XYZ file of C-alpha atoms in Angstrom:
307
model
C 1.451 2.301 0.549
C -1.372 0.885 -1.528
C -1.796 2.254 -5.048
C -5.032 0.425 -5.335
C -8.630 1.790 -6.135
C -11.229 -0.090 -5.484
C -14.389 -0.452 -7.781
C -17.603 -2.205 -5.973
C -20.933 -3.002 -7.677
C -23.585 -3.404 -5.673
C -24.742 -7.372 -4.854
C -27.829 -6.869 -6.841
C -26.529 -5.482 -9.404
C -23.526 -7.978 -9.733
C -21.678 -7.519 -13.026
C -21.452 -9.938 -15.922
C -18.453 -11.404 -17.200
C -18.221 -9.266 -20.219
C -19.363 -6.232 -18.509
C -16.882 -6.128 -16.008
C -13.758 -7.186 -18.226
C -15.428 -4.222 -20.696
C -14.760 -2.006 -17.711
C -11.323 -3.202 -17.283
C -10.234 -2.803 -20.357
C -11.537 0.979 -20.562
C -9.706 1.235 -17.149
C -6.442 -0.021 -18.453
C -6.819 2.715 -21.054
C -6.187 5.759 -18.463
C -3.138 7.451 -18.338
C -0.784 6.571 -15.464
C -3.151 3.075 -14.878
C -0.177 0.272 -14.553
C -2.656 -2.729 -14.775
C -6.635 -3.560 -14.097
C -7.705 -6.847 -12.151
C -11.180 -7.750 -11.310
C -10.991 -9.367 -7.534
C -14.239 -11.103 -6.000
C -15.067 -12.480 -2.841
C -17.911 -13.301 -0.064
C -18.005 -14.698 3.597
C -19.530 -18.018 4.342
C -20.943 -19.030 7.900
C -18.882 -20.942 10.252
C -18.991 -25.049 8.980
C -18.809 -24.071 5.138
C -16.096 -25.815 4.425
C -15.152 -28.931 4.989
C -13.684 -32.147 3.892
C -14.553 -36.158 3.777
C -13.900 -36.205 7.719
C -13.028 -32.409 8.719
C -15.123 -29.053 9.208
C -14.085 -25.670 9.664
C -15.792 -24.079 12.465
C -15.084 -20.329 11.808
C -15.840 -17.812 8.758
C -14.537 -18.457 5.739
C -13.813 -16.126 2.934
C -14.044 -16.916 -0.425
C -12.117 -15.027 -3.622
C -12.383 -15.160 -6.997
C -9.177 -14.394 -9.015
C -7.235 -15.337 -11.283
C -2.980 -15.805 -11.565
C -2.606 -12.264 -13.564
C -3.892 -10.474 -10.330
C -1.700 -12.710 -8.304
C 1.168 -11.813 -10.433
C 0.458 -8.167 -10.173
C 0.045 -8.609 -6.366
C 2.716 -10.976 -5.208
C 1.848 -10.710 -1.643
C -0.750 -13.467 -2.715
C 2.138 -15.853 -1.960
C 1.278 -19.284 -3.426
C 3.541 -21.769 -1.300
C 2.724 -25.341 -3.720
C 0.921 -26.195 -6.480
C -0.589 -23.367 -8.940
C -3.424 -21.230 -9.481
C -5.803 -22.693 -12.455
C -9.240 -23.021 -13.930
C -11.925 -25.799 -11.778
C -8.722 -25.933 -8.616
C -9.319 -24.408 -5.681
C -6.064 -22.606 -3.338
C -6.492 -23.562 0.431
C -5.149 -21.264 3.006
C -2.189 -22.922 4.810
C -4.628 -22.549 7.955
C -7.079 -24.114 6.214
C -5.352 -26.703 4.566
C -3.812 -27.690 7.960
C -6.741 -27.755 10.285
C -8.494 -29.913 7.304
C -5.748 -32.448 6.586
C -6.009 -31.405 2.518
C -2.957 -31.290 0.780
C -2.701 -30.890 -3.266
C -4.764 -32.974 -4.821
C -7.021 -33.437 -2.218
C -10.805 -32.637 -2.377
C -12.745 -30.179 -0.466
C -16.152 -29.407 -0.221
C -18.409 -25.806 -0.380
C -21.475 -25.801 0.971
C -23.386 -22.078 -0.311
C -26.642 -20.661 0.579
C -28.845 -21.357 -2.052
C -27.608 -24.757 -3.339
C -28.561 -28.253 -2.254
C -25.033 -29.852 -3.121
C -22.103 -29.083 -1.659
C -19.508 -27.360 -4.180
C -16.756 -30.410 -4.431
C -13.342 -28.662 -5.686
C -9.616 -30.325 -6.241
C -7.205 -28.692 -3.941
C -4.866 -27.466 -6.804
C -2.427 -24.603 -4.365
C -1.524 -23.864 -1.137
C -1.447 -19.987 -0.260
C -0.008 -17.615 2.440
C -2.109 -14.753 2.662
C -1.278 -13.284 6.114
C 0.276 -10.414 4.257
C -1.971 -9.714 1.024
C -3.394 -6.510 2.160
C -5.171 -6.020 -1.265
C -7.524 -8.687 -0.262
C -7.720 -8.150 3.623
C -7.644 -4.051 3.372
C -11.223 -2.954 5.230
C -13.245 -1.009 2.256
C -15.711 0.701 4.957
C -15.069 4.473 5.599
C -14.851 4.481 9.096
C -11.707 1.904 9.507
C -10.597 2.361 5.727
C -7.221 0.744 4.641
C -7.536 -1.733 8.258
C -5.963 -5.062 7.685
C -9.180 -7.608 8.990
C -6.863 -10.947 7.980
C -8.970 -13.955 8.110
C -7.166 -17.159 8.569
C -9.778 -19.143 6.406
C -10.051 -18.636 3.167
C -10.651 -20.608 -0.662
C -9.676 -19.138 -3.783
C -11.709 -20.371 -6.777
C -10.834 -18.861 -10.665
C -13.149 -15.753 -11.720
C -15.641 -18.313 -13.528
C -16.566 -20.668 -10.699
C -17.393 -17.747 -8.441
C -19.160 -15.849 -11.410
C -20.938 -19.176 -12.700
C -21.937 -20.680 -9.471
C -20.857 -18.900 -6.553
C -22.948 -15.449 -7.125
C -26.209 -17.721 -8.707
C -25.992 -19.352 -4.944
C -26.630 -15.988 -3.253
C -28.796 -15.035 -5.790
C -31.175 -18.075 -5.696
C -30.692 -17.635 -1.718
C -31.617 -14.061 -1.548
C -34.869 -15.025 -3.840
C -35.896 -17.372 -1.219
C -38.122 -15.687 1.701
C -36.141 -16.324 4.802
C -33.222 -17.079 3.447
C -31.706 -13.144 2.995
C -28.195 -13.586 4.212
C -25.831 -10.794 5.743
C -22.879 -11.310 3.510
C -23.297 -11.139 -0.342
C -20.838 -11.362 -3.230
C -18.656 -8.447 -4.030
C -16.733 -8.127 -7.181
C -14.610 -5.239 -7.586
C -11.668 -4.171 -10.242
C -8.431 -3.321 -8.383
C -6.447 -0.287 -9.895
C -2.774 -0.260 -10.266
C -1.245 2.822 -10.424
C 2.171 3.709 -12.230
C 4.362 4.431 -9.552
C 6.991 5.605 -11.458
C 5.433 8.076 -13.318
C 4.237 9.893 -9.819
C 5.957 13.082 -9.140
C 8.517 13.199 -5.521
C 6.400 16.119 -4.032
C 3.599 14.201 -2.577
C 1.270 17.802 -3.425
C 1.528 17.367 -7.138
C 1.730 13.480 -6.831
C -1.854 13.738 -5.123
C -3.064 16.135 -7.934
C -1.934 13.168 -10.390
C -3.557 10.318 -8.287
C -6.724 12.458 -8.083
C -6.989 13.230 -11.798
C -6.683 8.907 -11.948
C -9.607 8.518 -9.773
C -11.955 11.291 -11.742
C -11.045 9.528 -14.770
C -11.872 6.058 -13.255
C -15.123 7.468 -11.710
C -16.177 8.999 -14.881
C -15.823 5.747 -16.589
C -17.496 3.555 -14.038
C -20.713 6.655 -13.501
C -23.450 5.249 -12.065
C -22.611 1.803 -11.590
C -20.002 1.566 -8.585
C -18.168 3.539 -6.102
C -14.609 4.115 -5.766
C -12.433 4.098 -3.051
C -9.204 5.945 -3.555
C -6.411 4.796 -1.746
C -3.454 6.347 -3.107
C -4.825 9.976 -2.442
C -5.899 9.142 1.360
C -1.674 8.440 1.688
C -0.865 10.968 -0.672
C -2.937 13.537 1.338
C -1.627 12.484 4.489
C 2.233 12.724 3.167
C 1.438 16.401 1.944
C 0.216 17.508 4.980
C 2.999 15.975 6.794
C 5.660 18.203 4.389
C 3.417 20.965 5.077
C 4.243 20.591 8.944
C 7.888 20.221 8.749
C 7.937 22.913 6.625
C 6.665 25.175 8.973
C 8.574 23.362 11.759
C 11.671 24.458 9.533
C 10.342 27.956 9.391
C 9.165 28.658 13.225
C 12.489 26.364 14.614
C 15.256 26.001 12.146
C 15.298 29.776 10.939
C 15.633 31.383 15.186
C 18.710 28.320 15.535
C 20.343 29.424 12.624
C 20.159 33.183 13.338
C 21.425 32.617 17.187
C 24.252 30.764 15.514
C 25.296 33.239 13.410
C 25.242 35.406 16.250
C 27.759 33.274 18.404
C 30.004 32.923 15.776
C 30.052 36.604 15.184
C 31.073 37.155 18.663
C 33.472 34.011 19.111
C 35.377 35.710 16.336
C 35.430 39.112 17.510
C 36.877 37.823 20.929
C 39.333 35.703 19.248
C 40.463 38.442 16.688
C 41.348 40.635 20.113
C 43.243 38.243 21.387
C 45.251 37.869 18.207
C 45.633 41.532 18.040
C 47.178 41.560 21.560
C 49.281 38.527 21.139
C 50.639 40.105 17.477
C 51.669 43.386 19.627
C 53.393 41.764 21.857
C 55.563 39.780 19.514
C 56.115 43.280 17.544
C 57.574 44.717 20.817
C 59.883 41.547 21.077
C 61.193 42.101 17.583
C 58.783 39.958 15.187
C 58.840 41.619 12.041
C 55.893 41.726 9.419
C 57.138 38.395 7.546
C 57.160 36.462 11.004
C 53.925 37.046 11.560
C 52.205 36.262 8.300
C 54.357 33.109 8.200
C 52.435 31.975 11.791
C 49.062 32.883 9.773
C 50.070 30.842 7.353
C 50.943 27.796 9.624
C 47.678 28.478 11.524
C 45.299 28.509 9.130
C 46.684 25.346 7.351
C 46.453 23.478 10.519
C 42.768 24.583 10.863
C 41.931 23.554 7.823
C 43.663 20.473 7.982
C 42.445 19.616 11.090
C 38.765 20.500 10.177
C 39.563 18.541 6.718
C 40.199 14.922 9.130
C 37.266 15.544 11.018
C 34.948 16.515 8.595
């Protein structure tokens, strides 16, 4: 499961540097909060990227983050080179249908800037299983892995310094509104070890989290909570086998008792008439609880090796 919440300001309203590292750091402060990254991204339009003799002719996504949140997410899998400050990570996809390798150049053409953005190719990344960045944050297919096979990772400056003033400058322009804009968002790590086993009270704890979060962030974002959709779903899930236990296991375990009452009753008769028997042939009371004896410690040791 994800233990992530999700904090979104709105594209207009994009946060500043400080503002949003002010946020985290209240964040971090919250009981039960493991760690506090801020995550950006946007989609650029099919032939955005590009190199001295290559062009990618799909969507590319762009992200802006840094190598604590790829440390605290290590399903941002970095296969060469290293995440650092002015270096761009390539997608393996990308990288390959480019012909960029480390140390390589790439270019970035945004809306709302005459040059292309030239970068140095400083990683290579496999992101086909970072669900933290390819999770769907819409309501109606929430938690929906959407993996795009072309993305660019640039440090939390570049996108905040250059990246965002594109869209802005863009979105200033008549004509030139464009469908994607710049999200930045501060990705919540919960404590996992300091939930409780019963998912009920674990969801009470997760919830608590998120009003805490939400109180911090009033007014300014909106949260999307994660944990508690699993959490919820888990609890109602005990809920049902509980009452599965109740309706099913409880009528199976009466009917057995009822069998075994009445396999033993048969088989104490026929002990009864056997032990007659031997009476009338001259077994005395010490015979008899000497075959008990053997009898029972055969059971047991049979049941003993089985069991």
């Amino acid at each position: 499961i994800s233990s992530r919440e999700s904090i979104e300001p709105a594209p207009a309203n994009a946060p500043t540097p400080a503002s949003i590292e002010q946020l985290a750091a209240r964040v971090r402060a919250v009981p039960d909060v493991a760690a506090a990254d801020t995550l950006a991204f946007v989609d650029l339009p099919p032939g955005s990227l590009s190199t001295a003799g290559r062009t990618i002719h799909d969507t590319v996504r762009v992200f802006g983050l840094d190598r604590q949140y790829q440390r605290h997410y290590p399903s941002v899998r970095l296969v060469s080179g290293s995440l650092r400050t002015g270096a761009a990570a390539l997608s393996a996809e990308s990288a390959r249908a480019l012909g960029a390798g480390l140390g390589g150049r790439v270019q970035l053409r945004l809306p709302g800037r005459s040059s292309p953005l030239a970068v140095p190719v400083g990683a290579i990344t496999d992101l086909s299983r970072a669900k933290p960045l390819f999770y769907s944050r819409k309501a109606s297919d929430l938690e929906a892995f959407l993996y795009l096979p072309h993305t660019i990772v640039v440090d939390p400056a570049t996108f905040q310094h250059v990246i965002i003033p594109a869209f802005q400058a863009a979105t200033a322009t008549v004509g030139q509104a464009k469908k994607s804009q710049p999200l930045v968002e501060l990705d919540v790590q919960l404590n996992r070890s300091r939930l409780r086993k019963d998912p009920g009270t674990a969801l009470l704890q997760t919830r608590s989290v998120a009003r805490m979060v939400s109180q911090i962030s009033a007014g300014q974002s909106y949260l999307i909570d994660n944990a508690s959709n699993t959490l919820q779903v888990a609890r109602d899930d005990a809920a049902v086998a509980k009452r599965m236990f109740l309706f099913l296991g409880l009528p199976g375990a009466l009917l057995a008792g009822f069998l075994a009452a009445y396999a033993g009753s048969i088989l104490a008769a026929a002990q009864r008439r056997e032990q007659a028997l031997l009476r009338i042939r001259g077994a005395n009371q010490g015979h008899l609880v000497r075959m008990l004896l053997y009898r029972t410690l055969a059971l047991a040791g049979t049941g003993s090796v089985v069991g």
